[in-house]
XYZ file of N, CA and C in Angstrom:
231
model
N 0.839 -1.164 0.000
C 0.000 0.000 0.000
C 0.896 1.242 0.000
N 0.868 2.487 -0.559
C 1.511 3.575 -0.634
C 0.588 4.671 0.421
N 1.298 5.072 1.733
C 0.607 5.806 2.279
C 1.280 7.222 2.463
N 0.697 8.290 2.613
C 1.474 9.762 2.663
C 0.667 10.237 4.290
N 1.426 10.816 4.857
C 1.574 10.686 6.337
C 2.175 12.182 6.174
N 1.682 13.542 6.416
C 2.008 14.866 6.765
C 2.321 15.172 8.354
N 3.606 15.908 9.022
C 3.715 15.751 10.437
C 4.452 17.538 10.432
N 4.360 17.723 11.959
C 5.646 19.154 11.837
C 6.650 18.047 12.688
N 7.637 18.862 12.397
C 9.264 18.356 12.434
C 9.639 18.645 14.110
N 9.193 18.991 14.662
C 9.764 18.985 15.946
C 9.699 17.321 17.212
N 10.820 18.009 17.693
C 11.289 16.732 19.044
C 9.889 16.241 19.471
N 8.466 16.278 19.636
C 7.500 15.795 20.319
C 6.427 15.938 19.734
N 5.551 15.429 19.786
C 3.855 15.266 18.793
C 4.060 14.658 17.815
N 3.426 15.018 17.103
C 3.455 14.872 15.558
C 4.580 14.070 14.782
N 5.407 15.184 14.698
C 6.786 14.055 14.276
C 7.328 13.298 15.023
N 7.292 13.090 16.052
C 7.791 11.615 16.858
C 6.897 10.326 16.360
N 5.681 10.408 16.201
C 4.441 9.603 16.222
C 4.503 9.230 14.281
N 4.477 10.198 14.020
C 4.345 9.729 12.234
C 6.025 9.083 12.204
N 7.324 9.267 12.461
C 8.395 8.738 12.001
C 8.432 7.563 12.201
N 7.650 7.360 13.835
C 7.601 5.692 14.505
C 6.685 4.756 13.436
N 5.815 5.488 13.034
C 4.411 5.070 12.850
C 5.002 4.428 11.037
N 5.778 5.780 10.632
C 6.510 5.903 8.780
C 7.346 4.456 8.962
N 8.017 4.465 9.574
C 9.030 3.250 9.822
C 8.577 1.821 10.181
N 7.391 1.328 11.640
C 6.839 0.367 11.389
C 6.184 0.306 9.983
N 5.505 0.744 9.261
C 4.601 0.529 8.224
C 5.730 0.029 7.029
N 7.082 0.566 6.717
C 7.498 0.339 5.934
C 8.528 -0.554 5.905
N 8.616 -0.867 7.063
C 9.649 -2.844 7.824
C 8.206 -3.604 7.151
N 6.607 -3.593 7.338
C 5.826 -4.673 7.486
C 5.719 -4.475 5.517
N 6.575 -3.754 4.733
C 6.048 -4.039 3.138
C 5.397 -2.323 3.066
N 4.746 -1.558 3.527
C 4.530 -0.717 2.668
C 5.231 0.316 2.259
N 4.746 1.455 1.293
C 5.634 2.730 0.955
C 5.063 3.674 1.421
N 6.023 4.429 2.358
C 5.555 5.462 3.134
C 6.130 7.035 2.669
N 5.189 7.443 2.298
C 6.314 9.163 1.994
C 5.508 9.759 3.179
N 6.759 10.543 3.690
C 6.709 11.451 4.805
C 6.468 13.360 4.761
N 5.639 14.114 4.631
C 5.526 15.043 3.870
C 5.926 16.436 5.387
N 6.666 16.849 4.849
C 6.535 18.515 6.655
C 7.756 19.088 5.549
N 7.973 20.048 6.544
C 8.673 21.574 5.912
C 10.286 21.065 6.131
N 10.531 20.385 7.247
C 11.801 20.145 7.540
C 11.657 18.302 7.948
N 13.323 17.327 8.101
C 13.121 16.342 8.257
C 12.707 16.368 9.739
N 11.984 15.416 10.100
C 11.663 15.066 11.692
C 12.299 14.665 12.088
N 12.449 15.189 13.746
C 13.702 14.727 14.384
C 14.382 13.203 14.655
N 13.500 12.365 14.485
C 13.737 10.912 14.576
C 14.208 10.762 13.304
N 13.906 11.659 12.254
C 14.352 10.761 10.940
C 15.615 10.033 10.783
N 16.405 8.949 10.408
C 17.567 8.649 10.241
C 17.569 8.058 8.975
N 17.416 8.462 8.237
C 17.236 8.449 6.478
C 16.204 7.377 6.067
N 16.070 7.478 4.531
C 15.476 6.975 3.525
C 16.024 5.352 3.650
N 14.627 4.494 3.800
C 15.209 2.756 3.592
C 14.209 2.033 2.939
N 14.280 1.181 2.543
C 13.110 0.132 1.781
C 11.831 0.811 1.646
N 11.218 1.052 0.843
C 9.703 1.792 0.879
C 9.719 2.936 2.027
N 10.748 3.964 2.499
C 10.285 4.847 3.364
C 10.617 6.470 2.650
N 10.374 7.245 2.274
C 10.637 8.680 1.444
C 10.006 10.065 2.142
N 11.312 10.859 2.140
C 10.586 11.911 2.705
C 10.847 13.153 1.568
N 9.553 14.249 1.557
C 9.466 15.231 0.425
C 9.118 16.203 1.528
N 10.284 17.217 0.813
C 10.158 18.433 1.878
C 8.871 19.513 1.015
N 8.344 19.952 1.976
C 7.557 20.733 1.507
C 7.952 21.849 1.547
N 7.835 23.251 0.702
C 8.429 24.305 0.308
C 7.178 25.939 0.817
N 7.508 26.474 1.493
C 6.404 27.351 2.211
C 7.272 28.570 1.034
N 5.831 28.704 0.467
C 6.308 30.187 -0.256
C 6.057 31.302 0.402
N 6.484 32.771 0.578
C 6.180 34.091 1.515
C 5.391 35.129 0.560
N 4.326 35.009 1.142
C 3.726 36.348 0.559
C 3.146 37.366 1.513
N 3.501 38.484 1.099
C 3.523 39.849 2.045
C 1.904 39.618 2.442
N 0.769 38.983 1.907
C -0.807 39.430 2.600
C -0.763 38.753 3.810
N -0.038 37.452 3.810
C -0.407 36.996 5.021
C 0.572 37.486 6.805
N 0.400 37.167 7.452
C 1.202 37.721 8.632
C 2.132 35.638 9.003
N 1.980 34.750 8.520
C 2.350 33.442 8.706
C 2.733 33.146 7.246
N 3.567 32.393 6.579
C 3.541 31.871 5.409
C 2.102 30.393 5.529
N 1.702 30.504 4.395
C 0.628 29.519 4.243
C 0.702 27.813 4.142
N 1.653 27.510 5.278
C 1.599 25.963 5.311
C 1.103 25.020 4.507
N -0.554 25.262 5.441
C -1.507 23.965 4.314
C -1.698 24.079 3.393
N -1.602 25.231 2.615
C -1.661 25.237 1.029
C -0.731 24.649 0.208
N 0.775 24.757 1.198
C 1.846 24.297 0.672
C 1.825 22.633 0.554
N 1.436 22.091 1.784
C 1.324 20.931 2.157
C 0.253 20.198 1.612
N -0.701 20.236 0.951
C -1.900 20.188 0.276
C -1.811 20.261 -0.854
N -1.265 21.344 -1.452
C -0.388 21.048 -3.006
C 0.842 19.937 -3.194
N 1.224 19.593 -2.348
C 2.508 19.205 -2.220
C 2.069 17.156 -2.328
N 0.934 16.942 -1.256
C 0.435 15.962 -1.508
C -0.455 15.032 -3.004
N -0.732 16.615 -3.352
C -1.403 16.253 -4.785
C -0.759 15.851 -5.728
């Protein structure tokens, strides 16, 4: 099965839980791409069915945040 799994990159939540989660899934046979702005801190590279795609936050002056989920949402498509 090919699954895409979006996380933020920091030491706790999110990216602790999707890297554990990216890595069992892709020891038991599947392909996992890993999608956030930066690698997660657990990452320790690319192995058998596991891929990570950095997502790219473009800056535009309307907003006061660059627009993440748009990035991340395009990025999955």
């Amino acid at each position: 099965m090919r699954i895409g799994i979006s996380c933020h990159p920091t030491m706790g939540g999110s990216g602790v839980v999707a890297t554990e989660l990216a890595r069992a899934l892709a020891e038991g046979g599947d392909e996992v791409h890993l999608l956030s702005y930066a690698l997660p801190a657990r990452w320790s590279g690319g192995g058998q069915g596991l891929f990570f795609h950095p997502v790219t936050v473009g800056q535009y002056p309307l907003f006061e945040y660059p627009p993440y989920s748009l990035a991340l949402a395009t990025k999955m498509v």
